[in-house]
JSON list of C-alpha atoms in Angstrom, two decimals:
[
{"chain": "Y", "resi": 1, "resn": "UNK", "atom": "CA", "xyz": [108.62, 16.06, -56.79]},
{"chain": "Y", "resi": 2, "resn": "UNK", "atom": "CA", "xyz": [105.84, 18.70, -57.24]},
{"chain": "Y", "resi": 3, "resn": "UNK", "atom": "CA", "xyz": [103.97, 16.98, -54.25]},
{"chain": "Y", "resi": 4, "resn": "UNK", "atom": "CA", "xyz": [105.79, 19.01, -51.46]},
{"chain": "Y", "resi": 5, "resn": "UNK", "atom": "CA", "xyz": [105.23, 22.47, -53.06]},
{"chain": "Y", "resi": 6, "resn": "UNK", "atom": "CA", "xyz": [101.47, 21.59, -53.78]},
{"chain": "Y", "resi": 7, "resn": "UNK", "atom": "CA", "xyz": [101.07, 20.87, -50.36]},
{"chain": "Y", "resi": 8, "resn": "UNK", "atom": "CA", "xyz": [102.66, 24.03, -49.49]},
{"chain": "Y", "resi": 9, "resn": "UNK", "atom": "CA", "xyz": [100.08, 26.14, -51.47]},
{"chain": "Y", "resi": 10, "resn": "UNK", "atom": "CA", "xyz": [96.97, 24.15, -49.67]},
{"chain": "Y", "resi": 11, "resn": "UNK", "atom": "CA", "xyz": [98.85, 25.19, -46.57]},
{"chain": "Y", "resi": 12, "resn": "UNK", "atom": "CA", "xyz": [99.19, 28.99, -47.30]},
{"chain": "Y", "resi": 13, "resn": "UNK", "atom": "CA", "xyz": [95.71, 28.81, -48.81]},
{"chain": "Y", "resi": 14, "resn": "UNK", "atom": "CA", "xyz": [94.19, 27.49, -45.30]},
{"chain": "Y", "resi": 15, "resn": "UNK", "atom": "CA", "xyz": [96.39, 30.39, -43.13]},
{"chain": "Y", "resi": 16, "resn": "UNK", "atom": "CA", "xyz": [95.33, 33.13, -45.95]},
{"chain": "Y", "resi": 17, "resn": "UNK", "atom": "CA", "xyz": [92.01, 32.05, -46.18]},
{"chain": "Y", "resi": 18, "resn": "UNK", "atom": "CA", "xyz": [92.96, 33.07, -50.18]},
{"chain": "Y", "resi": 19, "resn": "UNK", "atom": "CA", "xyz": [89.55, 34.09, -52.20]},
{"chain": "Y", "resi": 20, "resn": "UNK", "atom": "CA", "xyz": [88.90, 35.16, -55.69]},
{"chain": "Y", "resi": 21, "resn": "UNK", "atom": "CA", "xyz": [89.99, 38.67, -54.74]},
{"chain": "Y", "resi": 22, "resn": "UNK", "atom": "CA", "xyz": [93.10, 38.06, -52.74]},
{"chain": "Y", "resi": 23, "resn": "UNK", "atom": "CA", "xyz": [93.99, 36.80, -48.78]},
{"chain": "Y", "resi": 24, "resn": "UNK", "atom": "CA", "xyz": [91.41, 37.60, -46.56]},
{"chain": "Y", "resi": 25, "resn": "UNK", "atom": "CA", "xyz": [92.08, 38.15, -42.83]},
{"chain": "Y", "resi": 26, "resn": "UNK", "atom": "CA", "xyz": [92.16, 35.23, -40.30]},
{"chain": "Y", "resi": 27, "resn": "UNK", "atom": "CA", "xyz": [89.31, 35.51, -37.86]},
{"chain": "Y", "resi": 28, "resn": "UNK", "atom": "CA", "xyz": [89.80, 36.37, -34.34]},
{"chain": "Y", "resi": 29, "resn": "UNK", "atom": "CA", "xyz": [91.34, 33.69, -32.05]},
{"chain": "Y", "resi": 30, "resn": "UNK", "atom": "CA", "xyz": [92.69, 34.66, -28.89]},
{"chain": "Y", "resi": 31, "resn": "UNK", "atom": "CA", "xyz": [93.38, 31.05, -28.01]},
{"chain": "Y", "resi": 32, "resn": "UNK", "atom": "CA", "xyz": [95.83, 31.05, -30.67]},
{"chain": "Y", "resi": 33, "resn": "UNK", "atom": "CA", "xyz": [97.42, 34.87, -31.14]},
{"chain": "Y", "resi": 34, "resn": "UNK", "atom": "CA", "xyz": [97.65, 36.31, -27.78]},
{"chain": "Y", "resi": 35, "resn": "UNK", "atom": "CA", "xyz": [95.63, 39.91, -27.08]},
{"chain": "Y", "resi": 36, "resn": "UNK", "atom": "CA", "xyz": [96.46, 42.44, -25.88]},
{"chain": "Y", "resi": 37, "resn": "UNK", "atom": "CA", "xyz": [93.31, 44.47, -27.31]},
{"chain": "Y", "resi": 38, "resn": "UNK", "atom": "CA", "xyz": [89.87, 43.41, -28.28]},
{"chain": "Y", "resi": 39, "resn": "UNK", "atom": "CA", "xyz": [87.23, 45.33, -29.55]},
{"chain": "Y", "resi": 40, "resn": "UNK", "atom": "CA", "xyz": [83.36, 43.68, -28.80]},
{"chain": "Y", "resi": 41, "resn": "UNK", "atom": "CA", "xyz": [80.81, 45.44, -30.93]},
{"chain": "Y", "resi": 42, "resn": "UNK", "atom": "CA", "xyz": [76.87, 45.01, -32.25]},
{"chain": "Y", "resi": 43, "resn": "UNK", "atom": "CA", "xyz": [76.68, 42.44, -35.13]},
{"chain": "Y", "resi": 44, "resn": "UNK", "atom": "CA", "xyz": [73.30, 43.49, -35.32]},
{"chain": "Y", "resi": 45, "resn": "UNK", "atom": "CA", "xyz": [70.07, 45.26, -33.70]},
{"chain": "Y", "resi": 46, "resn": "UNK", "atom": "CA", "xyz": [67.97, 45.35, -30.55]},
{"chain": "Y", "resi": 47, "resn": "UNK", "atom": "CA", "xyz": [64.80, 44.31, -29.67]},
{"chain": "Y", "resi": 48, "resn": "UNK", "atom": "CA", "xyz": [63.51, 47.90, -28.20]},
{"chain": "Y", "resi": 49, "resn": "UNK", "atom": "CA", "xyz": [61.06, 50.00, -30.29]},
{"chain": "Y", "resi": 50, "resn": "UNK", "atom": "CA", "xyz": [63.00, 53.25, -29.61]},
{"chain": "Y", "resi": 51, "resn": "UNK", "atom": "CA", "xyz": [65.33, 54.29, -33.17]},
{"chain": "Y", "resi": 52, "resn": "UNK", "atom": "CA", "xyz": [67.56, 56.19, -30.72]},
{"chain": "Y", "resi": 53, "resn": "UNK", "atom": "CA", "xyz": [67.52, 52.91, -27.58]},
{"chain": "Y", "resi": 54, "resn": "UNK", "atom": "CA", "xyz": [71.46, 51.61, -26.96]},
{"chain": "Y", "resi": 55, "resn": "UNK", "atom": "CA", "xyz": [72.76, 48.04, -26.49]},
{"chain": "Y", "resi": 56, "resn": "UNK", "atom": "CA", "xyz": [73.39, 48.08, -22.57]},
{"chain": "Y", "resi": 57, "resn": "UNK", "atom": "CA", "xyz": [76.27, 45.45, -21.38]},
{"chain": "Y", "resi": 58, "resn": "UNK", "atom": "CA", "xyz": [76.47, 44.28, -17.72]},
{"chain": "Y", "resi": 59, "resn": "UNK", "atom": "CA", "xyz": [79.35, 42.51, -17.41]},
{"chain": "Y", "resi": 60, "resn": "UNK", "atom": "CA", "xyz": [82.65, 40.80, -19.38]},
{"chain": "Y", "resi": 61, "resn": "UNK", "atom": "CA", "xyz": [85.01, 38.54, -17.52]},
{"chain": "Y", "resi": 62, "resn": "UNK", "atom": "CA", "xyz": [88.28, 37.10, -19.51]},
{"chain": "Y", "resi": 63, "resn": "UNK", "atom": "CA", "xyz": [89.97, 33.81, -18.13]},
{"chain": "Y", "resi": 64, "resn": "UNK", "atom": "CA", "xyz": [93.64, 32.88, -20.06]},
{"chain": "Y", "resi": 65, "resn": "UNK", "atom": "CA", "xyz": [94.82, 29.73, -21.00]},
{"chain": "Y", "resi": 66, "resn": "UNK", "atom": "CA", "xyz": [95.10, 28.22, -17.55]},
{"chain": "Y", "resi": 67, "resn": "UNK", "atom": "CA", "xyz": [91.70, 29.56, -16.51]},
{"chain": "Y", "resi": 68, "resn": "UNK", "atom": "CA", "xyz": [92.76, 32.57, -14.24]},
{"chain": "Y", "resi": 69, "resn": "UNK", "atom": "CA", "xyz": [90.40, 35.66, -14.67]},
{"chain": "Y", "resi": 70, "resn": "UNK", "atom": "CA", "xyz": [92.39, 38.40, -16.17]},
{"chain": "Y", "resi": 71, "resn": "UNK", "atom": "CA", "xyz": [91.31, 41.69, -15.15]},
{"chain": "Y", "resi": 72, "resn": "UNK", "atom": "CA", "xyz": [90.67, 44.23, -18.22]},
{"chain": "Y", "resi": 73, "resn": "UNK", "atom": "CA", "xyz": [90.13, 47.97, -18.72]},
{"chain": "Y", "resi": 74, "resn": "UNK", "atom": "CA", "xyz": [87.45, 49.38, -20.65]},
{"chain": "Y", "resi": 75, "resn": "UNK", "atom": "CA", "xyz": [87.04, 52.39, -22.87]},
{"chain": "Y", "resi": 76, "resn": "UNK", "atom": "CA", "xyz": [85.11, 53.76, -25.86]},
{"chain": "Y", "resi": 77, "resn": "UNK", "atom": "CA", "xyz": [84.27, 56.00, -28.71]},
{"chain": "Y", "resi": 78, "resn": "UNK", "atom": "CA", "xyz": [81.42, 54.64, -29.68]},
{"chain": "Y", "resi": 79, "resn": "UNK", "atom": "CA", "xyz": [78.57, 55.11, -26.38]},
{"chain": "Y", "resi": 80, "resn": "UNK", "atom": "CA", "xyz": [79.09, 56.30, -22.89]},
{"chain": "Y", "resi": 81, "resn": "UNK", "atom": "CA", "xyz": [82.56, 57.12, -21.75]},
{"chain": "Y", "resi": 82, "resn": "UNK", "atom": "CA", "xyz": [82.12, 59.60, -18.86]},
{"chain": "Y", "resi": 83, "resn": "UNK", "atom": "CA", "xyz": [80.14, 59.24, -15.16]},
{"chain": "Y", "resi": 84, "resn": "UNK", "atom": "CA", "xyz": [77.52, 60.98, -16.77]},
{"chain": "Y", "resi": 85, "resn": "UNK", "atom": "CA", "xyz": [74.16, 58.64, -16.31]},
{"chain": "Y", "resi": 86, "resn": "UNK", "atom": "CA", "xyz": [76.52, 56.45, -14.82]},
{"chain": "Y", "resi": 87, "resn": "UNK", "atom": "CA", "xyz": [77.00, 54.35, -17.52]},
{"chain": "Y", "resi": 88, "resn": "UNK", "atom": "CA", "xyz": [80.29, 54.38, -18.69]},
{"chain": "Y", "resi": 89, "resn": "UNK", "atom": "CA", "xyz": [82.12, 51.30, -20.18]},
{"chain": "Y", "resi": 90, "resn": "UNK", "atom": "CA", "xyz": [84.22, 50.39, -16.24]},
{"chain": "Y", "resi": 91, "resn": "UNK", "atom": "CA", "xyz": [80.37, 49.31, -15.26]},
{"chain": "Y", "resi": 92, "resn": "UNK", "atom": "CA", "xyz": [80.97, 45.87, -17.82]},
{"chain": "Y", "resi": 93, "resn": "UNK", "atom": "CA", "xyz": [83.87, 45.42, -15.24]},
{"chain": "Y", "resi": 94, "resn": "UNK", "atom": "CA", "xyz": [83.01, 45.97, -11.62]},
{"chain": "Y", "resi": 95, "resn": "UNK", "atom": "CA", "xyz": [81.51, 42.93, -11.14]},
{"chain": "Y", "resi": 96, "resn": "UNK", "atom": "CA", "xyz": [78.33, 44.24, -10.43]},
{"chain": "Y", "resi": 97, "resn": "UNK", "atom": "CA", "xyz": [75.20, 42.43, -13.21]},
{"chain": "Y", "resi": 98, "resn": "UNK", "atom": "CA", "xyz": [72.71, 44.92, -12.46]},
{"chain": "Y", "resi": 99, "resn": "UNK", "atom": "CA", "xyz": [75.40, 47.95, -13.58]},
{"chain": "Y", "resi": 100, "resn": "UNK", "atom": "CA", "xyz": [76.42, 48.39, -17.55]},
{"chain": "Y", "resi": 101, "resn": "UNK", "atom": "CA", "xyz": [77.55, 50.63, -20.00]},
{"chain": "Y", "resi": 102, "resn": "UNK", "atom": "CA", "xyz": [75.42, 52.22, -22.46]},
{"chain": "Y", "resi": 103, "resn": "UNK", "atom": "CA", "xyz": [76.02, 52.14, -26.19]},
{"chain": "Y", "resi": 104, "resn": "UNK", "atom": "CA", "xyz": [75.82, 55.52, -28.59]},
{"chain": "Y", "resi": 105, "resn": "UNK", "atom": "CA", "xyz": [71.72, 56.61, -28.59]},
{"chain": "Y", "resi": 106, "resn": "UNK", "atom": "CA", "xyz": [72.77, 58.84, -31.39]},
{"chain": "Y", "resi": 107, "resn": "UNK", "atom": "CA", "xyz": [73.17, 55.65, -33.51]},
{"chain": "Y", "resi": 108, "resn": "UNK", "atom": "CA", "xyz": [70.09, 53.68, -31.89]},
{"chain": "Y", "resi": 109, "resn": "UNK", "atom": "CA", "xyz": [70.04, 49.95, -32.87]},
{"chain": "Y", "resi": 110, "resn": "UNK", "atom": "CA", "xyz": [66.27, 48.97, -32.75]},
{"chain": "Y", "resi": 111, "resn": "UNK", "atom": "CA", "xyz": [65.35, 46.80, -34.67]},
{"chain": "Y", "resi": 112, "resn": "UNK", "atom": "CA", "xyz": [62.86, 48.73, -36.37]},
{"chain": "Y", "resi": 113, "resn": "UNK", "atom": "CA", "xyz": [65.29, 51.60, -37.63]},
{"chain": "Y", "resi": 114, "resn": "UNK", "atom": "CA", "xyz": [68.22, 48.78, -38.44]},
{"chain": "Y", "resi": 115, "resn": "UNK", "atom": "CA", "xyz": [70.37, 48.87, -41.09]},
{"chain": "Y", "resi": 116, "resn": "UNK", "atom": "CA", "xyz": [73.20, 46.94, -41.96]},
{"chain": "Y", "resi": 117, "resn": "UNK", "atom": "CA", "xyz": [75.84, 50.60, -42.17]},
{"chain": "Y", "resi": 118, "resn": "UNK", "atom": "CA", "xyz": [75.01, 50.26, -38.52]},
{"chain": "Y", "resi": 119, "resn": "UNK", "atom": "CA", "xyz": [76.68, 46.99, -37.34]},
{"chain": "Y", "resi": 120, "resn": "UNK", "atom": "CA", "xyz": [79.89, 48.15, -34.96]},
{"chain": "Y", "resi": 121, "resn": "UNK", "atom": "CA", "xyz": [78.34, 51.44, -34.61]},
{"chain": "Y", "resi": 122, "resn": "UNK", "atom": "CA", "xyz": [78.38, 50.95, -31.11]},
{"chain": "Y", "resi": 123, "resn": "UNK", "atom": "CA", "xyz": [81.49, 49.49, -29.35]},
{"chain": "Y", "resi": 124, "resn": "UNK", "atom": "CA", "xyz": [83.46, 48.47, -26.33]},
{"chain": "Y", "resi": 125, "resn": "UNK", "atom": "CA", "xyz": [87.38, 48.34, -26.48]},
{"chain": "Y", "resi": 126, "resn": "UNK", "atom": "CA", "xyz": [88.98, 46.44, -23.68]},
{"chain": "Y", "resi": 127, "resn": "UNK", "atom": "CA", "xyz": [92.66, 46.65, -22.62]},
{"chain": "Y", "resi": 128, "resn": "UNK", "atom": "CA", "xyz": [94.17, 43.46, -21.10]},
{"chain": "Y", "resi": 129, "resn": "UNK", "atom": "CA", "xyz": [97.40, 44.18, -19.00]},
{"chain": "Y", "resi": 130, "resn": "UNK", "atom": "CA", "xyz": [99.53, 42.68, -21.44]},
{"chain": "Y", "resi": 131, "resn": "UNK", "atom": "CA", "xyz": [99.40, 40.21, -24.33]},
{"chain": "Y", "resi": 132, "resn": "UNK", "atom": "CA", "xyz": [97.76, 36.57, -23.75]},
{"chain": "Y", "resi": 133, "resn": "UNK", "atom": "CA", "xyz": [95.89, 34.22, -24.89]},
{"chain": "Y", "resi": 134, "resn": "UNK", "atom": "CA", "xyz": [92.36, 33.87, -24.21]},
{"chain": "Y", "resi": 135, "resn": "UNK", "atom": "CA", "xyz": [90.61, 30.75, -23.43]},
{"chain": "Y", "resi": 136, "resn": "UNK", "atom": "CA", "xyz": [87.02, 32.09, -22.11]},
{"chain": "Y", "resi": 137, "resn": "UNK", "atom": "CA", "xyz": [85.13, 35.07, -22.56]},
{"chain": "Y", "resi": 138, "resn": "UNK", "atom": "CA", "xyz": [81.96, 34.95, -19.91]},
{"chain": "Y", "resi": 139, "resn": "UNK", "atom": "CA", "xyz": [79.76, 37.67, -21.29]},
{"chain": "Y", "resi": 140, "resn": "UNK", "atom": "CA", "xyz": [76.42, 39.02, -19.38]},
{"chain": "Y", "resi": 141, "resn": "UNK", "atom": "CA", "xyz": [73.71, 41.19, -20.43]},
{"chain": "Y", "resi": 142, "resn": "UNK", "atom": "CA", "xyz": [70.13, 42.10, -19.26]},
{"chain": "Y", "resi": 143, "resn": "UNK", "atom": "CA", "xyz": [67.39, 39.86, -20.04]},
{"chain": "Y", "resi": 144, "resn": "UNK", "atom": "CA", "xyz": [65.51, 42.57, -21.62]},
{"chain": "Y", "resi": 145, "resn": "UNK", "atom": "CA", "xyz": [64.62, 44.76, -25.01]},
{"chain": "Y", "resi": 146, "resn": "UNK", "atom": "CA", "xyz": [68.77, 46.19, -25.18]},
{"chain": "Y", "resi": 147, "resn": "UNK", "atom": "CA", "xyz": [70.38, 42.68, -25.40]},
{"chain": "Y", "resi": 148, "resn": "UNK", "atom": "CA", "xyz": [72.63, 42.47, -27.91]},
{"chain": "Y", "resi": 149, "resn": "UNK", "atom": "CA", "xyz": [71.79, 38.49, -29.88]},
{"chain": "Y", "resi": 150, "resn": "UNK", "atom": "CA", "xyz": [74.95, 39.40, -32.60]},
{"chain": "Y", "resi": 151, "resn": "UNK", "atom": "CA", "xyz": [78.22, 39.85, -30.91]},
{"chain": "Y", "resi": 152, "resn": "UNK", "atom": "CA", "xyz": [81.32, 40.31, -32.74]},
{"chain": "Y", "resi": 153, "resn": "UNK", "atom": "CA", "xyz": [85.01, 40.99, -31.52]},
{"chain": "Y", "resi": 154, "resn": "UNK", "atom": "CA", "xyz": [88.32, 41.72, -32.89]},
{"chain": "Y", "resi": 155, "resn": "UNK", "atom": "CA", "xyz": [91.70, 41.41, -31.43]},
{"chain": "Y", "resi": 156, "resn": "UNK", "atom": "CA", "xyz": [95.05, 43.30, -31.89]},
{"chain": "Y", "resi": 157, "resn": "UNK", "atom": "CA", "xyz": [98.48, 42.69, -30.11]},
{"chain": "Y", "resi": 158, "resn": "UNK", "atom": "CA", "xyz": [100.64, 45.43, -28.28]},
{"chain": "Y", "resi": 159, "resn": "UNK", "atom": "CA", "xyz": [100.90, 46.83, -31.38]},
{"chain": "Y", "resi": 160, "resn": "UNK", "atom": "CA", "xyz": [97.26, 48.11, -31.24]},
{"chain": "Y", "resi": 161, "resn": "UNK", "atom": "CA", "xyz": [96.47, 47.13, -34.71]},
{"chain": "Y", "resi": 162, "resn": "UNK", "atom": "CA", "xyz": [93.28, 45.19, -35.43]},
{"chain": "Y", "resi": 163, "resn": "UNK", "atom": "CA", "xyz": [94.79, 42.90, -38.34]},
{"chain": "Y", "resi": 164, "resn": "UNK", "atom": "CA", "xyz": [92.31, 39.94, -37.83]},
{"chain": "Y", "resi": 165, "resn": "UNK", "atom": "CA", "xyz": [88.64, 39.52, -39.81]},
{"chain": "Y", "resi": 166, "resn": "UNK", "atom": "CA", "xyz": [85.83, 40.34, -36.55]},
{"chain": "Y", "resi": 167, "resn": "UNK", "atom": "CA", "xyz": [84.91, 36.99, -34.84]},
{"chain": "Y", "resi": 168, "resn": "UNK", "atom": "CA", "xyz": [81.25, 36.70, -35.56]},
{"chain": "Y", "resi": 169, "resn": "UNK", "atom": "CA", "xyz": [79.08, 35.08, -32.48]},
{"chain": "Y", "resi": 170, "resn": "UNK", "atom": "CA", "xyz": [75.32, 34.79, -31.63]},
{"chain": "Y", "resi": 171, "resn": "UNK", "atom": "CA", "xyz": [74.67, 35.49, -27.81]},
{"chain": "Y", "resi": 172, "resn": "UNK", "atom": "CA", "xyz": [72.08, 34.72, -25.00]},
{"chain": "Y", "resi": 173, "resn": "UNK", "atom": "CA", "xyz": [69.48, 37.08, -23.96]},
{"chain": "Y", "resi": 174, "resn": "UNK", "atom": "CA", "xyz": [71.79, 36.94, -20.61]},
{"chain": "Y", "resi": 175, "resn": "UNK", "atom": "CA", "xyz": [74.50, 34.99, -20.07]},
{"chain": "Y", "resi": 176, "resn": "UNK", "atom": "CA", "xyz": [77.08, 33.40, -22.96]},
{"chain": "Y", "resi": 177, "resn": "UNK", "atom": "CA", "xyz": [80.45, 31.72, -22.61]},
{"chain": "Y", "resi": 178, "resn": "UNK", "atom": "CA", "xyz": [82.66, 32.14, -25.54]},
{"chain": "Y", "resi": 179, "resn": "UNK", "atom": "CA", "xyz": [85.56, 29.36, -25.39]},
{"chain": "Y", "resi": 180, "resn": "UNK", "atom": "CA", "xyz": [88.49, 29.67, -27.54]},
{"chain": "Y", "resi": 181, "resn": "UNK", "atom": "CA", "xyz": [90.83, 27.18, -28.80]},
{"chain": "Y", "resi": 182, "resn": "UNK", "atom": "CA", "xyz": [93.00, 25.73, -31.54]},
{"chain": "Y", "resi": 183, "resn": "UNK", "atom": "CA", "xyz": [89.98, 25.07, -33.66]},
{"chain": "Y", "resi": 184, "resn": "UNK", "atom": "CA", "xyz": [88.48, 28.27, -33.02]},
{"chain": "Y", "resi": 185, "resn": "UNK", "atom": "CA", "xyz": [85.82, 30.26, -31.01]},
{"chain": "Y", "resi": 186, "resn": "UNK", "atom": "CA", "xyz": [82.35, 28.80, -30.06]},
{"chain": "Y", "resi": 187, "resn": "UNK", "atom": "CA", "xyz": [79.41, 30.91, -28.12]},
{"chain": "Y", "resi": 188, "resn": "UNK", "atom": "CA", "xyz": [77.47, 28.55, -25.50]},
{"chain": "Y", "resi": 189, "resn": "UNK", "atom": "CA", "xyz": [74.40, 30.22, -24.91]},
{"chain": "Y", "resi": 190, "resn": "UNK", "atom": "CA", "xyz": [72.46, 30.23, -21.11]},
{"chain": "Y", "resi": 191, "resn": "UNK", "atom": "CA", "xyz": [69.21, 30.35, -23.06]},
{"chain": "Y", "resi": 192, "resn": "UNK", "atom": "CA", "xyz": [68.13, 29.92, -26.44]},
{"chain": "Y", "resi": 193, "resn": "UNK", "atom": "CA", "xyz": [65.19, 32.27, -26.20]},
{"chain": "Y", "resi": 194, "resn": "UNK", "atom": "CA", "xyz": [64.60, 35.01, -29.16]},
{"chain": "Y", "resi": 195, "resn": "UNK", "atom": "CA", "xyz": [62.82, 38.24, -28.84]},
{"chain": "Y", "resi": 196, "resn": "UNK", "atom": "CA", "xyz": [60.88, 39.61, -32.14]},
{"chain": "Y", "resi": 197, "resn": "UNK", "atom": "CA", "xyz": [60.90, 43.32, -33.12]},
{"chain": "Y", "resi": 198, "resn": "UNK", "atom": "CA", "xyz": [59.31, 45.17, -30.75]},
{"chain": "Y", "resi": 199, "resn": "UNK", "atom": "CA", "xyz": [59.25, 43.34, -27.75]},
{"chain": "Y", "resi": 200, "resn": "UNK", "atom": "CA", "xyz": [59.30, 44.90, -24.46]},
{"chain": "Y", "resi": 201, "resn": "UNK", "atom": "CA", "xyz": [59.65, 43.53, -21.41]},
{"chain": "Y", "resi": 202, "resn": "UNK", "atom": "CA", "xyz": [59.45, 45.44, -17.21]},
{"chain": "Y", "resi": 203, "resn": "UNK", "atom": "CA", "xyz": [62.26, 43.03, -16.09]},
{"chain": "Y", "resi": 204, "resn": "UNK", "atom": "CA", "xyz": [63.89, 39.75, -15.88]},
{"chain": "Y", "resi": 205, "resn": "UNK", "atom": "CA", "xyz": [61.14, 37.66, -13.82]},
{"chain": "Y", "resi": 206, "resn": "UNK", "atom": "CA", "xyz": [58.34, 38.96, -16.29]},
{"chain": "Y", "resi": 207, "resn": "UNK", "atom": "CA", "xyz": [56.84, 35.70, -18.37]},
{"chain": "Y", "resi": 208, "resn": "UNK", "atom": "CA", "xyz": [57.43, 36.49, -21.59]},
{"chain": "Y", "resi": 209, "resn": "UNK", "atom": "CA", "xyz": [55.32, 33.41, -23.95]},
{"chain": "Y", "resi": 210, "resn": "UNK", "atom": "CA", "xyz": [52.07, 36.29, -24.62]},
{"chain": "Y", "resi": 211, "resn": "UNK", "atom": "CA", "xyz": [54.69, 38.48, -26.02]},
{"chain": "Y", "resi": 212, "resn": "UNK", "atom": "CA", "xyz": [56.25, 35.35, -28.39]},
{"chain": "Y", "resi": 213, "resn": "UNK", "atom": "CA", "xyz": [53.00, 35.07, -29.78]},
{"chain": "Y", "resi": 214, "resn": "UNK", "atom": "CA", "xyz": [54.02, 38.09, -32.21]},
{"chain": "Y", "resi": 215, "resn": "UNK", "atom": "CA", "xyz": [56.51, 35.41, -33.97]},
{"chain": "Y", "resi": 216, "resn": "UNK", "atom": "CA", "xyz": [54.36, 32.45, -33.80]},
{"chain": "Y", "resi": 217, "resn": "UNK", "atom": "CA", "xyz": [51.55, 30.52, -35.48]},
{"chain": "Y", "resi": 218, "resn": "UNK", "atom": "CA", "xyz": [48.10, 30.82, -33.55]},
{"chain": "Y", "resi": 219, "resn": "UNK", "atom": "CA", "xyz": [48.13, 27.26, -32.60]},
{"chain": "Y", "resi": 220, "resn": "UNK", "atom": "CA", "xyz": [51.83, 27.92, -31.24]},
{"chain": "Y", "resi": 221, "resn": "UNK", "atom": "CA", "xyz": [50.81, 30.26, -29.52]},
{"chain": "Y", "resi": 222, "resn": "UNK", "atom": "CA", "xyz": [48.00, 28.41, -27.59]},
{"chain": "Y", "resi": 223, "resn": "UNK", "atom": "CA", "xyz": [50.22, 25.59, -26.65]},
{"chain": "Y", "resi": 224, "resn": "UNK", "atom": "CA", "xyz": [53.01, 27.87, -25.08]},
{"chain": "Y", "resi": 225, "resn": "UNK", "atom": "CA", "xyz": [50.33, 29.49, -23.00]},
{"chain": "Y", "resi": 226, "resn": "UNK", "atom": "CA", "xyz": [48.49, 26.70, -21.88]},
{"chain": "Y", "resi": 227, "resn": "UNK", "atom": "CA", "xyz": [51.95, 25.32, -20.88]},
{"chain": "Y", "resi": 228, "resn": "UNK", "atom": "CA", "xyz": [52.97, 28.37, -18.94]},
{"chain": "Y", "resi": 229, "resn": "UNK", "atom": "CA", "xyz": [49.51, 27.93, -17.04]}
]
């Protein structure tokens, strides 16, 4: 007889996510609660030397359940939000990849100034047209030092409220596909390359295995550029 309500406690224990100190929050799922809101922020810093250098996004695309693109508006409190330097947060829309919006500079994520009071200092909100459920999140940055390799979003319904634990995701230095369902959120990652503090690069087509060599043994090292050769 005590079978049914035991089961009924493992239940509410797997939706609450119960700890020592209480229910936590379910983590962000737009496959499962449908959006209306999502916030996309830094889990962590960039590669650029610079204290005061932004996380720059290019481009966000949503897709719903049934794969059609859903087209978003963007806005923020947290970076660039007028024309000015033409890098406002519409640029991670217009489906343009060499356009993007500018995080805050006065809370600069380098790496070398990073400190864990600034994860979600800078932020992106996006408004969907009304509430649905998500099943792909294409996400595109630059290929350079102000690529984001944390991501994290949170979702809220019409109601604007950001009930749900942030969805925590690593990221390629260019182009990631988040997919959503049942089970939860996954990040699939167009290249697996890291960057080490510091690292600066011109642009995209510049080789970047002499600067790797700042993360890697000697011998490492060698091999990569031999290969590259």
């Amino acid at each position: 007889p005590e079978r049914p309500a035991m089961a009924s406690t493992l239940l509410l224990s797997a939706l609450l996510r119960v700890t020592a100190d209480g229910p936590s929050l379910t983590i962000c799922n737009p496959a499962v609660t449908p959006v209306k809101y999502l916030k996309m922020s830094n889990g962590g810093p960039i590669s650029s030397p610079s204290c005061s250098a932004s996380w720059d996004l290019h481009e966000v695309e949503f897709f719903d359940q049934h794969g059609n693109q859903i087209f978003a508006t963007a806005d923020t409190t947290t970076g660039s939000s007028t024309p000015v330097g033409s890098y406002e947060p519409s640029n991670a829309l217009d489906g343009d990849l060499s356009s993007f919006w500018a995080g805050d500079h006065d809370h600069g994520l380098s790496c070398s100034c990073w400190s864990d009071e600034k994860m979600d200092v800078q932020a992106i909100d996006f408004t969907l047209p009304e509430e649905s459920y998500l099943s792909r999140i294409e996400v595109y940055q630059g290929h350079n030092e102000f690529t984001m390799l944390q991501l994290r979003l949170k979702c809220a319904g019409a109601s604007g409220v950001y009930g749900s634990a942030a969805l925590e995701l690593n990221a390629s230095l260019d182009h990631t596909s988040i997919t959503c369902n049942a089970s939860g959120c996954a990040s699939e990652l167009n290249t697996t390359e890291q960057w080490y503090c510091g690292q600066q690069w011109n642009d995209a087509s510049t080789s970047h295995y002499p600067n790797a060599c700042g993360a890697l043994s000697a011998v490492c090292c060698l091999l990569l550029l031999v290969w590259a050769r």
